[in-house]
Amino acid sequence: MIKRTLFFGNPAYLSTKNEQLLVSFPDDKPDRTVPIEDIGMLVLENQQITITNGLLCKLTARKVAVVSCNAQHLPNSLLLPMQGHTEQTERVRYQLEASQPLKKNLWQQTVSAKIKNQYSLLKEKGKESKRMEYLYKNVSSGDSGNNEAQAAAIYWQALFDIPDFNRGQNGIPPNNLLNYGYAILRAVIARALVSSGMLPGVGIWHRNKYNAYCLADDIMEPYRPYVDLVVAFIVENNDDIDELTTELKKELLAIPALDVMIDGQKSPLMVAASRTSSSLFECFAGIRRKIVYPDYG
Amino acid sequence: MDEKFFSRLNQYRTLWVLVFFDLPTETKKDRKIATSFRKKLLDDGFAMFQFSIYTRFCASRENADVHIRRTKMNLPPKGKVGIMSITDKQFGMMEIFYGKKVVEQEKPSQQLELF
């Protein structure tokens, strides 16, 4: 089921009582409680938040992705349980023993699904590109033709009506919105992977030794266009996007609840992420050959 | 974002589960059983609406079934217990008063909540 996202932008004291998350405020506002098992993601943004260890343990036991933000209000860390699945060790072994050809095949599927979703998003916005269609239909094993980058070059130029827009960590807005949205998405995907008993650090393609979430970065690729959709929506409806206000964050934090089509069924993105991660495990275990990705078109 | 992107979570799909109970409190043992039933409801995420009426918000029918099943497993040996689930839309139409004064309906839990 879809889990709830809680965002803490104000000072608060977080503890636990009766298997609930208990929120106490420094002013006279009454306490609030939230069932821990209903929570999927907790974003701790304010620097004046105190959280008890008892609560942290209960949150991780329920596989809540706890995201804490730095003084610049940007997502900084992601807390996940050591043990995410009862068969964790066996599942990790399948993941680690996956052959190179299998990984290349999985990466091919991933890139193809990503470009297809990018293409569909552009098409919906009336900015169709025949070249993109060619690119997603002709991804080679391991994406040796680097179709991903070719598609990205076309995609980012076409998506926003901003001259010389380039996607980059420190680029001009709406890069700030994209960074935030992807951080949320990454937390959702990493949470799903851990729940399926996999190591989010060992990727199928990404292998940067400084990256702790290589697999999450692989698997989130076909989901990125959904973040882009939300960001494009914000850009079209807001004059000022230079600053990441709470209002804008609210829009971005709705991403886990966004409807996506997966396997012919409409479901919230967070639920779809679990479908994807369990199908990925089945690919590693040799039970199936295709990862289930959402289809924007 | 547009409503159409969030159709899976509208107010007709989300439910409230209500548990009403009248439990005997004559003997010490009865009181202990009644307290434990109440405690288990609290642990399961129910909140007191009135004495012996507890409510819980559930994001889907499947989720509501889970909590109804759990409540059934915890039923005390004696006393009357009612379990009902209604849509968020219906729950939201409830009118609440303190004396003759109308009070604001408690807001349903949101999928996204900002504190």
Short mmCIF file of C-alpha atoms in Angstrom, two decimals:
data_model
loop_
_atom_site.label_atom_id
_atom_site.label_comp_id
_atom_site.label_asym_id
_atom_site.label_seq_id
_atom_site.Cartn_x
_atom_site.Cartn_y
_atom_site.Cartn_z
CA MET A 1 0.00 0.00 0.00
CA ILE A 2 1.01 3.60 -0.35
CA LYS A 3 2.87 4.89 2.66
CA ARG A 4 2.75 8.41 3.96
CA THR A 5 5.40 11.08 3.59
CA LEU A 6 6.03 13.38 6.54
CA PHE A 7 7.99 16.57 6.12
CA PHE A 8 9.32 18.46 9.13
CA GLY A 9 10.17 22.05 8.28
CA ASN A 10 9.66 23.47 11.77
CA PRO A 11 11.29 22.80 15.14
CA ALA A 12 9.85 19.67 16.74
CA TYR A 13 10.59 16.94 19.24
CA LEU A 14 10.00 13.48 17.81
CA SER A 15 9.57 10.47 20.04
CA THR A 16 7.48 7.33 20.18
CA LYS A 17 4.52 6.12 22.20
CA ASN A 18 2.13 3.20 21.56
CA GLU A 19 3.94 2.26 18.32
CA GLN A 20 3.17 5.77 17.10
CA LEU A 21 5.39 8.64 16.09
CA LEU A 22 4.70 11.38 18.60
CA VAL A 23 5.31 14.94 17.44
CA SER A 24 5.63 17.58 20.16
CA PHE A 25 6.04 21.22 19.30
CA PRO A 26 8.02 23.80 21.28
CA ASP A 27 5.02 26.16 21.36
CA ASP A 28 1.61 25.33 22.81
CA LYS A 29 0.38 23.46 19.77
CA PRO A 30 -1.11 20.09 20.78
CA ASP A 31 0.90 16.91 20.19
CA ARG A 32 0.26 14.84 17.10
CA THR A 33 0.63 11.11 16.57
CA VAL A 34 1.15 9.12 13.37
CA PRO A 35 1.18 5.29 13.15
CA ILE A 36 4.76 4.28 12.32
CA GLU A 37 3.64 1.45 10.05
CA ASP A 38 1.87 3.98 7.80
CA ILE A 39 5.01 6.04 7.19
CA GLY A 40 7.13 5.49 4.09
CA MET A 41 9.34 8.52 4.21
CA LEU A 42 10.35 11.07 6.82
CA VAL A 43 12.06 14.27 5.70
CA LEU A 44 13.78 16.11 8.54
CA GLU A 45 14.55 19.55 7.23
CA ASN A 46 14.68 21.92 10.14
CA GLN A 47 17.94 21.97 12.08
CA GLN A 48 16.07 22.21 15.38
CA ILE A 49 14.56 18.75 15.35
CA THR A 50 15.28 16.34 18.17
CA ILE A 51 14.64 12.67 17.55
CA THR A 52 14.92 9.81 20.03
CA ASN A 53 16.80 6.59 19.43
CA GLY A 54 13.74 4.55 20.33
CA LEU A 55 11.89 6.22 17.48
CA LEU A 56 14.78 5.78 15.02
CA CYS A 57 14.86 2.06 15.78
CA LYS A 58 11.14 1.67 15.25
CA LEU A 59 11.33 3.67 12.03
CA THR A 60 14.14 1.59 10.57
CA ALA A 61 12.44 -1.64 11.66
CA ARG A 62 9.44 -0.53 9.58
CA LYS A 63 11.77 0.36 6.69
CA VAL A 64 10.96 4.04 6.76
CA ALA A 65 13.39 6.06 4.64
CA VAL A 66 14.56 8.77 7.03
CA VAL A 67 16.02 11.65 5.01
CA SER A 68 17.83 14.35 6.92
CA CYS A 69 18.68 17.68 5.37
CA ASN A 70 21.65 19.95 5.88
CA ALA A 71 21.69 23.62 6.83
CA GLN A 72 21.03 24.51 3.18
CA HIS A 73 17.83 22.43 3.42
CA LEU A 74 19.05 19.91 0.88
CA PRO A 75 18.68 16.15 1.45
CA ASN A 76 21.92 15.00 2.99
CA SER A 77 21.54 11.49 4.32
CA LEU A 78 19.28 8.50 4.05
CA LEU A 79 18.87 6.07 6.92
CA LEU A 80 17.95 2.51 6.02
CA PRO A 81 17.91 -0.74 8.00
CA MET A 82 20.83 -3.18 8.03
CA GLN A 83 18.38 -5.98 7.41
CA GLY A 84 15.65 -5.16 4.93
CA HIS A 85 14.32 -8.61 4.15
CA THR A 86 14.15 -11.96 5.91
CA GLU A 87 16.08 -13.65 3.10
CA GLN A 88 18.53 -10.77 2.86
CA THR A 89 21.76 -12.78 2.78
CA GLU A 90 20.55 -15.15 0.09
CA ARG A 91 19.18 -12.29 -1.98
CA VAL A 92 22.38 -10.30 -1.70
CA ARG A 93 24.30 -13.33 -2.91
CA TYR A 94 22.16 -13.52 -6.05
CA GLN A 95 22.75 -9.84 -6.62
CA LEU A 96 26.52 -10.10 -6.17
CA GLU A 97 26.79 -13.23 -8.32
CA ALA A 98 24.85 -11.74 -11.24
CA SER A 99 26.84 -12.28 -14.43
CA GLN A 100 28.19 -9.44 -16.55
CA PRO A 101 25.94 -10.32 -19.55
CA LEU A 102 22.88 -10.29 -17.28
CA LYS A 103 23.82 -6.90 -15.87
CA LYS A 104 24.36 -5.53 -19.37
CA ASN A 105 20.99 -6.86 -20.40
CA LEU A 106 19.31 -5.28 -17.38
CA TRP A 107 21.02 -1.99 -18.13
CA GLN A 108 19.81 -2.18 -21.73
CA GLN A 109 16.22 -2.62 -20.51
CA THR A 110 16.66 0.24 -18.06
CA VAL A 111 18.01 2.71 -20.62
CA SER A 112 15.36 1.74 -23.14
CA ALA A 113 12.58 2.26 -20.57
CA LYS A 114 14.08 5.60 -19.55
CA ILE A 115 14.35 7.00 -23.07
CA LYS A 116 10.87 5.73 -23.89
CA ASN A 117 9.44 7.58 -20.89
CA GLN A 118 11.38 10.71 -21.82
CA TYR A 119 10.09 10.42 -25.36
CA SER A 120 6.49 9.99 -24.16
CA LEU A 121 6.75 13.02 -21.91
CA LEU A 122 8.05 15.16 -24.79
CA LYS A 123 5.33 13.78 -27.02
CA GLU A 124 2.67 14.75 -24.48
CA LYS A 125 4.09 18.26 -24.45
CA GLY A 126 3.93 18.37 -28.25
CA LYS A 127 7.69 18.30 -28.65
CA GLU A 128 7.96 14.94 -30.31
CA SER A 129 11.32 13.80 -31.56
CA LYS A 130 11.63 10.97 -34.06
CA ARG A 131 15.26 10.59 -33.11
CA MET A 132 14.30 9.74 -29.50
CA GLU A 133 11.96 7.06 -30.80
CA TYR A 134 14.81 5.55 -32.78
CA LEU A 135 17.10 5.74 -29.75
CA TYR A 136 14.85 3.83 -27.34
CA LYS A 137 14.05 1.15 -29.88
CA ASN A 138 17.71 0.51 -30.62
CA VAL A 139 19.50 0.33 -27.29
CA SER A 140 22.26 -2.25 -27.48
CA SER A 141 23.37 -4.55 -24.69
CA GLY A 142 25.03 -2.48 -21.96
CA ASP A 143 24.02 0.61 -23.97
CA SER A 144 27.33 0.46 -25.82
CA GLY A 145 26.10 3.06 -28.31
CA ASN A 146 25.52 5.45 -25.40
CA ASN A 147 21.96 6.13 -26.49
CA GLU A 148 21.23 7.40 -23.00
CA ALA A 149 23.48 10.43 -23.42
CA GLN A 150 22.32 11.06 -26.98
CA ALA A 151 18.73 11.09 -25.81
CA ALA A 152 19.53 13.31 -22.84
CA ALA A 153 21.06 15.94 -25.13
CA ILE A 154 17.85 16.16 -27.17
CA TYR A 155 15.57 15.81 -24.15
CA TRP A 156 16.93 18.60 -21.97
CA GLN A 157 17.02 21.05 -24.84
CA ALA A 158 13.41 20.31 -25.70
CA LEU A 159 11.74 19.87 -22.30
CA PHE A 160 11.93 23.43 -20.96
CA ASP A 161 11.52 26.66 -22.90
CA ILE A 162 14.76 27.93 -21.47
CA PRO A 163 17.56 28.81 -23.88
CA ASP A 164 20.78 26.85 -23.33
CA PHE A 165 19.28 24.75 -20.55
CA ASN A 166 21.68 22.12 -19.36
CA ARG A 167 21.18 19.49 -16.72
CA GLY A 168 23.84 19.81 -14.03
CA GLN A 169 24.20 19.65 -10.28
CA ASN A 170 25.00 23.38 -10.05
CA GLY A 171 23.17 24.55 -13.15
CA ILE A 172 20.57 27.29 -13.49
CA PRO A 173 17.00 26.76 -12.23
CA PRO A 174 15.04 24.51 -12.57
CA ASN A 175 18.11 22.38 -11.86
CA ASN A 176 17.54 23.14 -8.17
CA LEU A 177 14.04 21.64 -8.41
CA LEU A 178 15.33 18.62 -10.31
CA ASN A 179 18.05 17.99 -7.71
CA TYR A 180 15.51 18.02 -4.91
CA GLY A 181 13.00 15.89 -6.79
CA TYR A 182 15.62 13.29 -7.71
CA ALA A 183 16.79 13.14 -4.09
CA ILE A 184 13.24 12.29 -3.03
CA LEU A 185 12.90 9.74 -5.83
CA ARG A 186 16.23 8.19 -4.91
CA ALA A 187 15.07 7.73 -1.33
CA VAL A 188 11.88 6.04 -2.53
CA ILE A 189 13.78 3.68 -4.84
CA ALA A 190 16.50 2.89 -2.27
CA ARG A 191 13.79 2.09 0.26
CA ALA A 192 12.11 -0.30 -2.19
CA LEU A 193 15.41 -2.02 -3.01
CA VAL A 194 16.26 -2.53 0.64
CA SER A 195 12.78 -3.90 1.30
CA SER A 196 13.38 -6.45 -1.45
CA GLY A 197 16.59 -7.52 0.27
CA MET A 198 19.15 -5.99 -2.06
CA LEU A 199 22.21 -3.87 -1.48
CA PRO A 200 21.57 -0.39 -2.83
CA GLY A 201 25.32 0.20 -3.12
CA VAL A 202 26.09 -2.47 -5.73
CA GLY A 203 24.83 -1.28 -9.09
CA ILE A 204 24.23 -2.95 -12.43
CA TRP A 205 25.85 -0.08 -14.30
CA HIS A 206 26.81 2.76 -11.97
CA ARG A 207 30.01 1.83 -10.16
CA ASN A 208 31.41 5.07 -8.84
CA LYS A 209 33.29 4.16 -5.70
CA TYR A 210 32.13 7.35 -3.99
CA ASN A 211 28.48 6.58 -4.55
CA ALA A 212 26.63 4.65 -1.85
CA TYR A 213 23.48 4.25 -3.93
CA CYS A 214 24.67 2.91 -7.27
CA LEU A 215 21.83 0.43 -7.67
CA ALA A 216 19.24 3.04 -6.68
CA ASP A 217 20.71 5.36 -9.29
CA ASP A 218 20.42 2.61 -11.92
CA ILE A 219 16.87 1.63 -11.11
CA MET A 220 15.55 5.17 -10.74
CA GLU A 221 16.46 6.10 -14.33
CA PRO A 222 13.10 5.20 -15.93
CA TYR A 223 11.36 7.01 -13.07
CA ARG A 224 13.18 10.31 -13.60
CA PRO A 225 10.74 11.55 -16.27
CA TYR A 226 8.02 11.59 -13.59
CA VAL A 227 10.09 14.05 -11.57
CA ASP A 228 10.67 15.99 -14.79
CA LEU A 229 6.90 16.05 -15.34
CA VAL A 230 6.32 17.59 -11.90
CA VAL A 231 9.17 20.06 -12.37
CA ALA A 232 7.91 21.05 -15.83
CA PHE A 233 4.49 21.60 -14.27
CA ILE A 234 6.02 23.84 -11.59
CA VAL A 235 8.05 25.79 -14.15
CA GLU A 236 4.96 26.43 -16.27
CA ASN A 237 2.86 27.59 -13.31
CA ASN A 238 5.29 29.63 -11.24
CA ASP A 239 7.08 32.84 -12.10
CA ASP A 240 9.78 32.55 -9.49
CA ILE A 241 11.55 29.23 -9.21
CA ASP A 242 14.98 30.53 -8.18
CA GLU A 243 14.31 29.76 -4.56
CA LEU A 244 13.14 26.39 -3.33
CA THR A 245 10.21 27.47 -1.16
CA THR A 246 8.15 25.17 1.05
CA GLU A 247 5.29 25.48 -1.43
CA LEU A 248 7.48 24.15 -4.22
CA LYS A 249 8.87 21.40 -2.01
CA LYS A 250 5.32 20.36 -1.24
CA GLU A 251 4.72 19.78 -4.93
CA LEU A 252 7.93 17.77 -5.20
CA LEU A 253 7.20 15.72 -2.09
CA ALA A 254 3.97 14.55 -3.72
CA ILE A 255 6.07 12.54 -6.19
CA PRO A 256 5.79 9.24 -4.22
CA ALA A 257 1.98 9.43 -4.53
CA LEU A 258 1.96 10.23 -8.25
CA ASP A 259 -0.09 7.85 -10.43
CA VAL A 260 2.05 5.78 -12.77
CA MET A 261 1.14 3.00 -15.20
CA ILE A 262 3.00 -0.19 -14.41
CA ASP A 263 2.27 -3.59 -15.94
CA GLY A 264 -1.00 -2.23 -17.34
CA GLN A 265 -2.14 -1.03 -13.93
CA LYS A 266 -2.33 2.42 -12.45
CA SER A 267 -0.66 2.66 -9.08
CA PRO A 268 1.11 5.22 -6.90
CA LEU A 269 4.80 5.62 -7.73
CA MET A 270 5.91 4.31 -4.33
CA VAL A 271 3.98 1.08 -4.90
CA ALA A 272 5.36 0.80 -8.43
CA ALA A 273 8.89 1.13 -7.03
CA SER A 274 8.30 -2.01 -4.96
CA ARG A 275 7.06 -3.85 -8.05
CA THR A 276 10.20 -2.84 -9.89
CA SER A 277 12.54 -3.85 -7.08
CA SER A 278 10.96 -7.26 -6.60
CA SER A 279 11.07 -7.93 -10.35
CA LEU A 280 14.73 -6.90 -10.33
CA PHE A 281 15.44 -9.49 -7.66
CA GLU A 282 13.66 -12.12 -9.76
CA CYS A 283 15.91 -11.21 -12.66
CA PHE A 284 18.99 -11.68 -10.45
CA ALA A 285 17.60 -15.02 -9.25
CA GLY A 286 16.90 -16.17 -12.81
CA ILE A 287 13.13 -16.46 -12.24
CA ARG A 288 12.29 -13.90 -14.91
CA ARG A 289 14.04 -11.93 -17.62
CA LYS A 290 12.34 -8.54 -17.62
CA ILE A 291 12.37 -5.80 -15.03
CA VAL A 292 8.92 -4.28 -14.54
CA TYR A 293 9.24 -0.56 -15.18
CA PRO A 294 6.49 2.06 -15.33
CA ASP A 295 5.41 3.10 -18.79
CA TYR A 296 4.63 6.77 -19.25
CA GLY A 297 3.19 6.33 -22.74
CA MET B 1 -0.04 19.32 -9.58
CA ASP B 2 -3.27 18.41 -11.21
CA GLU B 3 -5.77 16.17 -9.38
CA LYS B 4 -5.77 13.78 -12.32
CA PHE B 5 -2.23 12.66 -11.46
CA PHE B 6 -3.34 11.50 -8.01
CA SER B 7 -6.55 9.60 -8.72
CA ARG B 8 -5.41 6.57 -6.71
CA LEU B 9 -5.72 8.50 -3.47
CA ASN B 10 -9.02 10.27 -3.62
CA GLN B 11 -11.54 10.65 -0.83
CA TYR B 12 -13.74 7.82 -2.09
CA ARG B 13 -10.96 5.27 -1.94
CA THR B 14 -9.52 6.18 1.43
CA LEU B 15 -11.37 4.84 4.44
CA TRP B 16 -11.90 5.42 8.13
CA VAL B 17 -12.29 2.41 10.38
CA LEU B 18 -14.40 3.01 13.47
CA VAL B 19 -14.44 0.70 16.49
CA PHE B 20 -17.17 1.10 19.10
CA PHE B 21 -17.16 -0.93 22.27
CA ASP B 22 -18.93 -1.48 25.55
CA LEU B 23 -16.89 -3.72 27.77
CA PRO B 24 -17.70 -4.93 31.29
CA THR B 25 -15.65 -3.24 34.03
CA GLU B 26 -17.19 -4.83 37.10
CA THR B 27 -14.27 -6.94 38.27
CA LYS B 28 -10.56 -6.17 38.30
CA LYS B 29 -9.98 -8.84 35.68
CA ASP B 30 -12.63 -7.31 33.37
CA ARG B 31 -11.02 -3.90 33.70
CA LYS B 32 -7.66 -5.38 32.84
CA ILE B 33 -9.07 -6.99 29.70
CA ALA B 34 -10.81 -3.76 28.69
CA THR B 35 -7.62 -1.73 29.16
CA SER B 36 -5.58 -4.18 27.15
CA PHE B 37 -8.11 -4.05 24.29
CA ARG B 38 -7.91 -0.26 24.32
CA LYS B 39 -4.10 -0.32 24.44
CA LYS B 40 -3.95 -2.64 21.45
CA LEU B 41 -6.17 -0.27 19.49
CA LEU B 42 -3.80 2.58 20.32
CA ASP B 43 -0.77 0.48 19.30
CA ASP B 44 -2.49 -0.23 16.01
CA GLY B 45 -2.81 3.47 15.26
CA PHE B 46 -6.36 4.10 16.37
CA ALA B 47 -7.09 7.39 18.09
CA MET B 48 -9.81 8.11 20.60
CA PHE B 49 -12.77 9.92 19.07
CA GLN B 50 -14.93 9.61 22.18
CA PHE B 51 -14.66 7.32 25.21
CA SER B 52 -15.06 3.84 23.69
CA ILE B 53 -15.16 5.07 20.08
CA TYR B 54 -11.85 4.82 18.25
CA THR B 55 -11.06 5.78 14.66
CA ARG B 56 -8.26 5.07 12.26
CA PHE B 57 -7.53 6.46 8.80
CA CYS B 58 -6.59 3.88 6.14
CA ALA B 59 -5.19 4.66 2.71
CA SER B 60 -6.95 1.77 0.97
CA ARG B 61 -9.54 -0.96 1.37
CA GLU B 62 -6.75 -3.55 1.69
CA ASN B 63 -5.13 -1.56 4.46
CA ALA B 64 -8.45 -1.16 6.27
CA ASP B 65 -8.94 -4.93 6.09
CA VAL B 66 -5.60 -5.44 7.82
CA HIS B 67 -6.61 -3.29 10.77
CA ILE B 68 -10.10 -4.77 10.97
CA ARG B 69 -8.57 -8.25 11.03
CA ARG B 70 -6.17 -7.26 13.78
CA THR B 71 -8.98 -5.80 15.87
CA LYS B 72 -10.95 -9.01 15.44
CA MET B 73 -7.99 -11.01 16.67
CA ASN B 74 -7.85 -8.90 19.83
CA LEU B 75 -11.55 -9.14 20.68
CA PRO B 76 -12.19 -9.49 24.41
CA PRO B 77 -14.18 -12.54 25.57
CA LYS B 78 -17.12 -10.48 26.83
CA GLY B 79 -18.74 -7.19 25.85
CA LYS B 80 -20.09 -5.64 22.66
CA VAL B 81 -17.79 -4.40 19.92
CA GLY B 82 -18.78 -2.83 16.60
CA ILE B 83 -16.40 -2.33 13.68
CA MET B 84 -17.39 -0.12 10.78
CA SER B 85 -15.56 1.36 7.83
CA ILE B 86 -16.74 4.37 5.86
CA THR B 87 -15.17 6.43 3.08
CA ASP B 88 -13.26 9.58 3.83
CA LYS B 89 -15.94 11.48 1.93
CA GLN B 90 -18.64 10.23 4.31
CA PHE B 91 -16.48 10.75 7.39
CA GLY B 92 -15.78 14.30 6.27
CA MET B 93 -19.51 15.09 6.16
CA MET B 94 -19.90 14.38 9.88
CA GLU B 95 -20.99 17.38 11.95
CA ILE B 96 -19.42 17.75 15.37
CA PHE B 97 -20.53 20.00 18.25
CA TYR B 98 -19.27 21.05 21.63
CA GLY B 99 -22.46 22.12 23.37
CA LYS B 100 -24.22 24.07 20.66
CA LYS B 101 -20.97 25.25 19.13
CA VAL B 102 -19.93 23.66 15.87
CA VAL B 103 -16.32 22.49 15.92
CA GLU B 104 -14.00 21.99 13.02
CA GLN B 105 -13.87 18.46 11.73
CA GLU B 106 -10.53 16.83 12.42
CA LYS B 107 -8.58 16.80 9.20
CA PRO B 108 -8.03 13.37 7.63
CA SER B 109 -4.44 12.22 7.46
CA GLN B 110 -2.86 13.37 4.26
CA GLN B 111 -0.57 11.28 2.17
CA LEU B 112 1.88 14.14 2.46
CA GLU B 113 1.97 16.09 5.67
CA LEU B 114 4.03 19.15 6.44
CA PHE B 115 4.82 19.85 10.06
#
